Every structure is written in structure tokens, then in C-alpha cells.
CSV table of C-alpha atoms and ligand atoms in Angstrom, one decimal:
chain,number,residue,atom,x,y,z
A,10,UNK,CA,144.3,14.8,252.9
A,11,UNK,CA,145.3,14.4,249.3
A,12,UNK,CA,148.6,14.9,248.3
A,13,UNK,CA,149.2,16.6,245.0
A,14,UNK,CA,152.7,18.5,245.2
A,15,UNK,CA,155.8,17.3,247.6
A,16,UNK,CA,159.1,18.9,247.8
A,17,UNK,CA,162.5,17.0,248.3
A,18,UNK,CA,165.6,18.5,250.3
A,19,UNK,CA,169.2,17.5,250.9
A,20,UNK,CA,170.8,18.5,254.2
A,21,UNK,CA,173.9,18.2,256.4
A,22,UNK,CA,177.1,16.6,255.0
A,23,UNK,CA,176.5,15.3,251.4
A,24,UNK,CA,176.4,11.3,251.3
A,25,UNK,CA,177.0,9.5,247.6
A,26,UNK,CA,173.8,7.8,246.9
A,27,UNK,CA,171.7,11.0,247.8
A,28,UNK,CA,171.4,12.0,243.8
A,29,UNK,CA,169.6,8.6,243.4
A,30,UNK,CA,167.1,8.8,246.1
A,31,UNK,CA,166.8,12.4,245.2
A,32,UNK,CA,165.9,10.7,241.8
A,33,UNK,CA,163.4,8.3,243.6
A,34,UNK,CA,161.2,10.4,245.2
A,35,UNK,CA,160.3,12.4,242.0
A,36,UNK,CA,160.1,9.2,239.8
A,37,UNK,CA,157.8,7.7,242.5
A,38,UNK,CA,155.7,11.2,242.5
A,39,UNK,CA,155.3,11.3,239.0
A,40,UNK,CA,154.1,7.7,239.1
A,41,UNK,CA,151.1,8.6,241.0
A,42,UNK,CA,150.5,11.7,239.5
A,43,UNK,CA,151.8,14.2,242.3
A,44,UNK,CA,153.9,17.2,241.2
A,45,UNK,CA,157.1,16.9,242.8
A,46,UNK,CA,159.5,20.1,243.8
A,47,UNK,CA,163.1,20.1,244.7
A,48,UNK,CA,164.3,22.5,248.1
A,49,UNK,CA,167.5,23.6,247.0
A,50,UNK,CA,170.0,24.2,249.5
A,51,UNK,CA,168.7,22.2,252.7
A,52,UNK,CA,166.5,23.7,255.3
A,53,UNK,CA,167.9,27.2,254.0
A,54,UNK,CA,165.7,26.9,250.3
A,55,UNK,CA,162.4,26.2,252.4
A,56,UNK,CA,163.3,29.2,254.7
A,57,UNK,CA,163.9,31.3,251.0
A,58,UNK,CA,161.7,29.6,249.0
A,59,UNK,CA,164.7,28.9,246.8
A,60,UNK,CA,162.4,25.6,245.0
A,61,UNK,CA,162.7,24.5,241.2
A,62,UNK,CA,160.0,21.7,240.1
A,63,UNK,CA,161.8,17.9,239.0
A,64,UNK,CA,161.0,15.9,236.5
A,65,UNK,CA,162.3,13.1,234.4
A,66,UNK,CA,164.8,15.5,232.3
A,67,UNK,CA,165.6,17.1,235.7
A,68,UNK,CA,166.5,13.8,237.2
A,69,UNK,CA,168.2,11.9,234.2
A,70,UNK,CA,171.1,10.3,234.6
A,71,UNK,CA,171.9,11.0,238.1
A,72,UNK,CA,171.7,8.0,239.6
A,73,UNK,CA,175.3,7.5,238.9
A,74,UNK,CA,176.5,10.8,240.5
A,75,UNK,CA,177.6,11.5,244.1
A,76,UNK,CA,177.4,14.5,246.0
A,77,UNK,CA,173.6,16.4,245.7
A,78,UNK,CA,171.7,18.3,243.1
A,79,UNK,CA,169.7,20.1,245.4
A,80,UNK,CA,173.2,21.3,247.3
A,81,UNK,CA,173.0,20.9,250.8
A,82,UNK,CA,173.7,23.0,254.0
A,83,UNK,CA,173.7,23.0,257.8
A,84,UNK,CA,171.3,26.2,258.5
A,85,UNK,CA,171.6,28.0,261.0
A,86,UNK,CA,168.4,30.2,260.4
A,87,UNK,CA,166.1,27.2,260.9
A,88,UNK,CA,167.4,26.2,264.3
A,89,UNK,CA,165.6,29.3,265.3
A,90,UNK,CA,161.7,29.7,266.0
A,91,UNK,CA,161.4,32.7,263.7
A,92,UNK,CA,163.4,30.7,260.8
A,93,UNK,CA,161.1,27.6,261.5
A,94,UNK,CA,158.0,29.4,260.9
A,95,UNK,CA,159.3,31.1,258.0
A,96,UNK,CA,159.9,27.5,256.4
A,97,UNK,CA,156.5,26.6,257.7
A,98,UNK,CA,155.2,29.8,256.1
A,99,UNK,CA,156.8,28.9,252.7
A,100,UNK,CA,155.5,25.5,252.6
A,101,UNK,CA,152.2,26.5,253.1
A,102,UNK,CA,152.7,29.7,250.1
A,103,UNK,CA,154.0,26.5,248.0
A,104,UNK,CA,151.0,24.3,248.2
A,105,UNK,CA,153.2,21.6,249.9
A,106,UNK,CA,151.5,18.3,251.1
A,107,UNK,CA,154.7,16.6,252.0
A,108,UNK,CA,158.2,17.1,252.3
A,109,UNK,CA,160.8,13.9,252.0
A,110,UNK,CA,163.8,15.0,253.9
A,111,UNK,CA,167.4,13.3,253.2
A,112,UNK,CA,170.2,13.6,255.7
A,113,UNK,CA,171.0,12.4,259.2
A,114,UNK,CA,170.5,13.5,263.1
A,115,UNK,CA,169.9,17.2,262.7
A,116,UNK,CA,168.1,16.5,259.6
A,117,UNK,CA,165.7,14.1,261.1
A,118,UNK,CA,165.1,17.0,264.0
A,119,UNK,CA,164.4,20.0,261.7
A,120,UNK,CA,161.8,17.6,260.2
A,121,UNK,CA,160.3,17.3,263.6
A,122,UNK,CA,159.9,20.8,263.7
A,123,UNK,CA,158.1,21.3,260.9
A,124,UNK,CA,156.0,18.4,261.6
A,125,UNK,CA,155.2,20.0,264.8
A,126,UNK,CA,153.7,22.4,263.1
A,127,UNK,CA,151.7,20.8,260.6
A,128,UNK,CA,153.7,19.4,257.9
A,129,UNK,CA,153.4,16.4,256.6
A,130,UNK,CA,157.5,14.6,256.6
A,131,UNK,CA,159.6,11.5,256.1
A,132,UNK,CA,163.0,11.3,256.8
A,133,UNK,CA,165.4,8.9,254.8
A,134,UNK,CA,168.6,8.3,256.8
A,135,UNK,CA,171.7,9.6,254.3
A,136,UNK,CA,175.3,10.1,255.9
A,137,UNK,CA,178.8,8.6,255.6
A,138,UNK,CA,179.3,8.3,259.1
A,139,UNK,CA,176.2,5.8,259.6
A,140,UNK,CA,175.8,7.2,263.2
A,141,UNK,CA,171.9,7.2,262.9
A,142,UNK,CA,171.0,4.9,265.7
A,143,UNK,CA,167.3,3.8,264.3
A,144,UNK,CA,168.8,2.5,261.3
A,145,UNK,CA,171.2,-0.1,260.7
A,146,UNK,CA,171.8,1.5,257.2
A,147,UNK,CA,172.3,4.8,255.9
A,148,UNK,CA,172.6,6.1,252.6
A,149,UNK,CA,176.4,7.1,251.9
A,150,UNK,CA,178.4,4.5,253.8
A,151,UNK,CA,179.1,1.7,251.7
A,152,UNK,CA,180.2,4.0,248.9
A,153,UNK,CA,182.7,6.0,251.5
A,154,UNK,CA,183.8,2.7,252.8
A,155,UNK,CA,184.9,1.6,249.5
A,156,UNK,CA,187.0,4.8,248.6
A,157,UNK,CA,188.4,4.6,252.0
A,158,UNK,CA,189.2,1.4,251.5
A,159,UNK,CA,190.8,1.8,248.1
A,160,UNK,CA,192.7,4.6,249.2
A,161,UNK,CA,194.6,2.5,252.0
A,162,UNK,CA,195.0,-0.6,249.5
A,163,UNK,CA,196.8,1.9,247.7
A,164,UNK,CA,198.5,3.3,250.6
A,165,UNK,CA,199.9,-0.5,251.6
A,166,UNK,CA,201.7,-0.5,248.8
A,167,UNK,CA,203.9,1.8,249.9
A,168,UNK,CA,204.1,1.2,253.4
A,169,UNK,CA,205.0,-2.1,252.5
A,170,UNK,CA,207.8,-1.1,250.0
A,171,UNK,CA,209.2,1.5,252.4
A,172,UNK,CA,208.8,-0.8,255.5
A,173,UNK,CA,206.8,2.2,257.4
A,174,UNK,CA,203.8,2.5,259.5
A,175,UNK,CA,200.8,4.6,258.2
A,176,UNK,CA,197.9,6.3,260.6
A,177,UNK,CA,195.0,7.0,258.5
A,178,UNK,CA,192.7,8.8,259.8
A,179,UNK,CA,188.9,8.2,258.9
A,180,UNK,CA,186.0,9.9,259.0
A,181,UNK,CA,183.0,9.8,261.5
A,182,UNK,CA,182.7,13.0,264.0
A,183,UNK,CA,182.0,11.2,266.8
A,184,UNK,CA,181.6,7.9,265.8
A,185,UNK,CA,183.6,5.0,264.7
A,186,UNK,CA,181.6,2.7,263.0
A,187,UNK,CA,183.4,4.0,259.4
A,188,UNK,CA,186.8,3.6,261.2
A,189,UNK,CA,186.0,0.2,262.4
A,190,UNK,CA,184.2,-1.5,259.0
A,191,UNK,CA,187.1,0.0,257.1
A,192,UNK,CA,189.7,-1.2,259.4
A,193,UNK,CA,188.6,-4.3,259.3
A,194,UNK,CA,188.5,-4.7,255.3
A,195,UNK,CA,192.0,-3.3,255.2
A,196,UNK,CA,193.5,-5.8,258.1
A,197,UNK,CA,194.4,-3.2,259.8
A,198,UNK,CA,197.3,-3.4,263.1
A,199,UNK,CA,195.0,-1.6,265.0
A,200,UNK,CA,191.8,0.5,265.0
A,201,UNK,CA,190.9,3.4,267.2
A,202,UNK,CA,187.3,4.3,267.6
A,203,UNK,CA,185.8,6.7,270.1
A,204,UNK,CA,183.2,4.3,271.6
A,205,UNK,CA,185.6,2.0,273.0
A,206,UNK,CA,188.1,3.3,275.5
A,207,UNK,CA,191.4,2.3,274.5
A,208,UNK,CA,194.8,1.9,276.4
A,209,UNK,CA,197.4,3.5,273.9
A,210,UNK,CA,200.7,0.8,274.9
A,211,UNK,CA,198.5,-1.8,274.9
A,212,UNK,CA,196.3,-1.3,272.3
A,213,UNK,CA,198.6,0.1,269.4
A,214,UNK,CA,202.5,0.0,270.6
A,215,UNK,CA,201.7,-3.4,271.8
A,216,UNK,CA,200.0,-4.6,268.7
A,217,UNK,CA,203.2,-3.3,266.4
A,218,UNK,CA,205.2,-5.3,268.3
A,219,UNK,CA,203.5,-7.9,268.3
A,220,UNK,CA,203.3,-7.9,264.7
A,221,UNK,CA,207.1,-6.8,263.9
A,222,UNK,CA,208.1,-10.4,265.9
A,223,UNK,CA,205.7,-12.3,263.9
A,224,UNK,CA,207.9,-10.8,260.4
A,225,UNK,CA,206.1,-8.1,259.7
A,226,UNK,CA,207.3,-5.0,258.4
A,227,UNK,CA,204.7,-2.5,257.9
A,228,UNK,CA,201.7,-1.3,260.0
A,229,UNK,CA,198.2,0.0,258.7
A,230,UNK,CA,196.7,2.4,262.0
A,231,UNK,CA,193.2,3.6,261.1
A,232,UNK,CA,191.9,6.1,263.9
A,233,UNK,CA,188.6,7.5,263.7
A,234,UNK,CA,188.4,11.6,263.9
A,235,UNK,CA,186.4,11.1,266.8
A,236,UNK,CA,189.1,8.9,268.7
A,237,UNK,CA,192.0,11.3,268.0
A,238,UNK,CA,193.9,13.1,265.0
A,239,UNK,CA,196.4,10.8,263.5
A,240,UNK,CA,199.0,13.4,263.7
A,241,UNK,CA,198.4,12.7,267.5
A,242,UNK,CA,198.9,9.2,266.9
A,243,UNK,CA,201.9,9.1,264.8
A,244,UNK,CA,203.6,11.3,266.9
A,245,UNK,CA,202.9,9.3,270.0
A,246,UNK,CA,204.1,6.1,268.1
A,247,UNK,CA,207.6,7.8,267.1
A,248,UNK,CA,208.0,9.0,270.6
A,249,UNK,CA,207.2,5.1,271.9
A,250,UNK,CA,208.9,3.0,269.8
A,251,UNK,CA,211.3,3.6,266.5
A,252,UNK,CA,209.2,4.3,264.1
A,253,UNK,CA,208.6,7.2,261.8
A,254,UNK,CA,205.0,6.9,260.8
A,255,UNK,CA,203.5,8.9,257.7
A,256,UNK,CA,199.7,10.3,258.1
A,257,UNK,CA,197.2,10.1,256.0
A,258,UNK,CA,193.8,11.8,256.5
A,259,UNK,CA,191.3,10.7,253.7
A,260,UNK,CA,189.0,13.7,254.6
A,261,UNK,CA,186.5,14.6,252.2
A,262,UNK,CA,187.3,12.5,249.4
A,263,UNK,CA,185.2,9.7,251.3
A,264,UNK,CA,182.4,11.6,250.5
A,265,UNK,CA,182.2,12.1,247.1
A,266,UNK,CA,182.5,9.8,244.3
A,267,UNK,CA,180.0,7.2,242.2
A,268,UNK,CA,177.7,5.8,244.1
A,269,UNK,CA,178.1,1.7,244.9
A,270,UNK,CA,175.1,-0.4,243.5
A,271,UNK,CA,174.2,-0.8,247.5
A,272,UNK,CA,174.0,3.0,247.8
A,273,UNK,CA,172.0,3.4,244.9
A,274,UNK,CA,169.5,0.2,245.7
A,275,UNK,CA,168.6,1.4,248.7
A,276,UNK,CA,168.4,4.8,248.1
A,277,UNK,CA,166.3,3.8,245.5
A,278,UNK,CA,164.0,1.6,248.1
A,279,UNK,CA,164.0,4.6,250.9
A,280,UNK,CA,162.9,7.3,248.2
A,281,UNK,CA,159.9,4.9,247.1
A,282,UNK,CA,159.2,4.1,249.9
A,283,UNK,CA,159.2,7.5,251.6
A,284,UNK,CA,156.5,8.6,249.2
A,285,UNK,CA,154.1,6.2,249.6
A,286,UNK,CA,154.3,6.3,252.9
A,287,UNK,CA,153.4,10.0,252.3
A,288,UNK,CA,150.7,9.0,250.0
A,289,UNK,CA,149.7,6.4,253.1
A,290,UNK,CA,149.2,9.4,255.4
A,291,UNK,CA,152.1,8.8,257.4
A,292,UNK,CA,154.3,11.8,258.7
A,293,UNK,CA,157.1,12.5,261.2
A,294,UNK,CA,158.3,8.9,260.6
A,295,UNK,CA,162.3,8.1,259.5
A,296,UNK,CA,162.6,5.2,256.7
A,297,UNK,CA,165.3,3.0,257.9
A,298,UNK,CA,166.3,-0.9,258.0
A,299,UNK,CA,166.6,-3.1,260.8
A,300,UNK,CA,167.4,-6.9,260.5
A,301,UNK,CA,167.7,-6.6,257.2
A,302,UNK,CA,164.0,-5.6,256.7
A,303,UNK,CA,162.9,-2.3,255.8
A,304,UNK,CA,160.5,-0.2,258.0
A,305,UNK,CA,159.9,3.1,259.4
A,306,UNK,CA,159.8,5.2,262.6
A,307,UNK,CA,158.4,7.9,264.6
A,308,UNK,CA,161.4,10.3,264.6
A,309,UNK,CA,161.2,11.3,268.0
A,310,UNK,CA,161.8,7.8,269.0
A,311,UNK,CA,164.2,6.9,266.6
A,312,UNK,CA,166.4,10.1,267.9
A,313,UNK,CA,166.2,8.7,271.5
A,314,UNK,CA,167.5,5.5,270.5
A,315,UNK,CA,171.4,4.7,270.5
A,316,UNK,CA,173.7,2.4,268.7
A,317,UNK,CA,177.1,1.0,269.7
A,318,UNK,CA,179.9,-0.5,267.6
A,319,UNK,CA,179.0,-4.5,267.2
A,320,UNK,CA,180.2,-6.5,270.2
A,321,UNK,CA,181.3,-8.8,267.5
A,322,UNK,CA,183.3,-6.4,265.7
A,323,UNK,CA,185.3,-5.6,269.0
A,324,UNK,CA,186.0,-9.3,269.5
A,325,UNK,CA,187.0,-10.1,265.7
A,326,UNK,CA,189.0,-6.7,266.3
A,327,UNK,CA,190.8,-8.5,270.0
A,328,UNK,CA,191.1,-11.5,267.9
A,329,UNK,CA,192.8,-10.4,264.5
A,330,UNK,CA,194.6,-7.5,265.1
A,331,UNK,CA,198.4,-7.3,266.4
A,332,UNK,CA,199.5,-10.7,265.1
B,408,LIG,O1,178.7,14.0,259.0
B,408,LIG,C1,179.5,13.8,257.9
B,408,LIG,C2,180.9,14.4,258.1
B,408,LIG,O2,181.6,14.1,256.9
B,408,LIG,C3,181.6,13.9,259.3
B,408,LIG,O3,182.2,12.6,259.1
B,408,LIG,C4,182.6,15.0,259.5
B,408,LIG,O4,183.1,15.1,260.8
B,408,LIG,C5,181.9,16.2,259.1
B,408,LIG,O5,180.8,15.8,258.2
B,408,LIG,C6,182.7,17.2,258.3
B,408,LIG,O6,181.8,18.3,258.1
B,408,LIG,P1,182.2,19.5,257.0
B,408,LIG,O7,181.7,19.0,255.7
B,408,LIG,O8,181.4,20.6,257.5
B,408,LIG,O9,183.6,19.7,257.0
């Protein structure tokens, strides 16, 4: 089958970096000549029909802007049969050949629906919390990384004049693999992150005391939301020891802001690449990067797969933390 008109969407929790793959996909379709549609509004636009056609005015100068200009959602309506087949419906109405999804897990699935039924789809992996287990990379996390870790450079300073301890909490839902790359950058006293049971004396009292006989005078806590709330936390650590932490929850700042050169790079290499694979007659694959290479996956099987916070990360965290 020839493919002659695509359309785009942005869904679940914006990531910075999605504006430039966004960006991409229509560059790449207007390279080979293929008209190129934007689904505003995630899943919710192909249910409504809610499209407007991209093209180079359309897409200038976003590749410098986070957040999405297709808006994004989490719909409801298409987790149901009747909305699916209302998307698949509209597709059809629309002359779609091919539909490049951006976003993460429930993404990836309502693109397996509508593959299911017909429609040709690529996923590329875009969310802050990089808890997409086919893909060592997603779109989003090295940008929110680097305002997380900003915000608690800034934070230090403080702390450190004051003499205090800070819990920060980070972002993540149920995973901590923000929490523990941001922790680490930051030198944090300890990092809490819902994959890896912790013991709450050992494990943070401990690791302040540690630190307070080795001089110190100020402690940097980063908990992942998954792990607990850092209210939690700080009020655990005033009850343990005599302390009177302040907390911090970075929230959604972490996922907004200008896009790192990473984000934008490889957005810019999964949005190519998503369309040719298109163009290649692939569908129901995910675009994602694995030792460092980048390559693609049927989504099914990249949804059964699971990832685990680096061994080595744990060790480094055993090893560096509470000194
Ligand atoms: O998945 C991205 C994410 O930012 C999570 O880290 C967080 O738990 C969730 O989305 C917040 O969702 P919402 O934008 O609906 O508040």
C-alpha cells in the first residue's frame, strides 16, 4: 500500500522534545511527498476528527519549544470498543495511511488497537518518567532531568546556608529511574525509589548521620512520588532525629521548558525514522534505542518487557551516599 497522507498525535503527559519530533515527522513527510495531518488533542482528535494539515509554516520554529502543539490528553472515550471504532471510523473518512503516535505505555497500547484493526502505526517513546521498558531512551527525560537538577542546585544553596535538610520530591508515577539519575547528579544523602525496597533508619536516618559526623551540615533527600510523598519523609526525619526538613516537590515544572539538544536530536531521529518505517510498510512497531543503537519493535512485545533501575546505579548509590 502506498502512503500518501499520515496523521501525527501527542498523548499522555506532555514530554519537552515532543514539538520537535512533532516537527520531524511532517518535515520527513513532506520530503517524500506525503501530505501530513496533525491529531489534535491525543486519541480524543482521531475519535472527533478534531485534525488541521502541517506544513513547514505550521512547524517553524518549534523545535525549541516544550510542551505540544497538537495538546495532549489521556482519553477516556478510546479505552472503549465503541470509541476505538469511532477513531478507526475517522481514520478511514480521513484517507489515513499511517498514524505516528508520540507518548508512552498507554500510548503505545491505543496504537495497538487501532492497529488491530487495520491501521497502519508507529509509536515513538516520549515521557519524562522514562518508564518505557523497550527503550532505553525516551523523549522528555534528559530535558526534566536538567530542570530537576537545576532546581535542587539552586535549592543547595540554601540548605547549605541555613544548615537544613531538603526532601525533594521527583517525579515518576511509579518509577524511579528520574529520582535516581537526578539524585545522583545532585550528590544526593540519599535517594528513594519505588523499585528498591528500602529500610527507612537505615537507609536515610542512618545516612544523615553518617554524613553530620563526617562535617556535614546540610542534607539533599530526593524521593521518587512513587516511593513516598516527601511530606511523608520530612516528617518521619523530624520525628527520628532533630531536624526540621523543608519540602520541595518540583511537580510539573519538570515537564515543561526548552528542550535539551539530546531531546531534540533524538526526537528528531525517532520522527524520521518513524516515517520511513511507515513508508517501509512496517506497522504496530515502537521506535526506541537499545545499546546505544536505534531500532524498532513489535508493541505487543515491547509492552511485555520490563526494566529495573541499573544494578550499577544501586551500587554507585550504596557506595556514595551517606558519607
Ligand atoms: O507520566 C508523566 C507524569 O508527569 C508522571 O511523572 C506523573 O505521575 C503524572 O504524569 C502526572 O500526571 P498529570 O499531568 O495528569 O498530573
Amino acid at each position: 500500500m502506498s502512503i500518501k497522507r499520515i496523521g501525527v498525535l501527542t498523548s499522555g503527559g506532555d514530554a519537552p522534545g515532543m514539538n520537535p519530533c512533532v516537527r520531524s515527522v511532517v518535515r520527513t513527510a513532506m520530503y517524500h511527498g506525503i501530505e501530513c495531518y496533525g491529531i489534535r488533542r491525543g486519541y480524543n482528535g482521531l475519535i472527533n476528527g478534531d485534525i488541521v494539515r502541517l506544513d513547514e509554516k505550521s512547524i517553524s520554529h518549534i523545535i525549541n519549544r516544550g510542551g505540544t502543539i497538537l495538546y495532549t490528553a489521556r482519553s477516556k472515550e478510546f479505552m472503549t470498543e465503541e470509541g476505538q471504532n469511532k477513531a478507526v471510523s475517522m481514520c478511514k473518512l480521513l484517507g489515513l495511511d499511517g498514524i505516528v503516535a508520540i507518548g508512552g505505555d498507554g500510548t503505545f497500547r491505543g496504537a495497538r488497537a487501532l492497529s488491530k484493526h487495520g491501521i497502519n502505526v508507529i509509536c515513538i517513546p516520549a515521557t519524562i518518567d522514562n518508564d518505557i521498558s523497550c527503550t532505553n531512551y525516551s523523549i522528555g527525560f534528559d530535558t526534566a532531568a536538567n530542570t530537576a537538577i537545576e532546581c535542587i542546585d539552586k535549592l543547595r544553596d540554601t540548605m547549605q546556608s541555613h544548615e537544613r535538610c531538603s526532601v525533594v520530591e521527583i517525579m515518576g508515577r511509579n518509577a524511579g529511574f528520574l529520582a535516581m539519575y537526578v539524585g545522583l547528579a545532585v550528590g544526593a544523602t540519599a535517594i528513594l525509589v519505588p523499585e528498591k525496597k528500602f529500610d527507612f533508619e537505615q537507609d536515610v536516618i542512618e545516612k544523615i548521620r553518617k554524613a553530620r559526623l563526617n562535617g556535614f551540615t546540610h542534607y539533599m533527600i530526593v524521593v521518587a512520588e512513587g516511593a513516598g510523598s516527601a511530606a511523608d519523609i520530612s516528617a518521619k526525619i523530624k520525628e527520628a532525629i532533630d531536624l526540621d526538613p523543608r519540602v520541595t516537590v518540583l511537580g510539573h515544572i519538570q515537564r515543561g521548558g526548552v528542550p535539551t539538544g539530546r531531546d531534540r536530536v533524538n526526537a528528531t531521529k525517532m520522527g524520521y525514522l518513524a516515517v520511513e518505517m511507515l513508508l517501509a510498510g512496517k506497522t504496530n512497531r515502537i521506535v526506541c534505542t537499545h545499546a546505544g543503537r536505534f531500532t524498532d519493535i513489535d508493541i505487543s512485545e515491547g509492552l511485555a518487557m520490563h526494566k529495573d533501575i541499573q544494578q550499577m546505579e544501586v551500587d554507585i548509590l550504596a557506595a556514595l551516599t551517606g558519607i
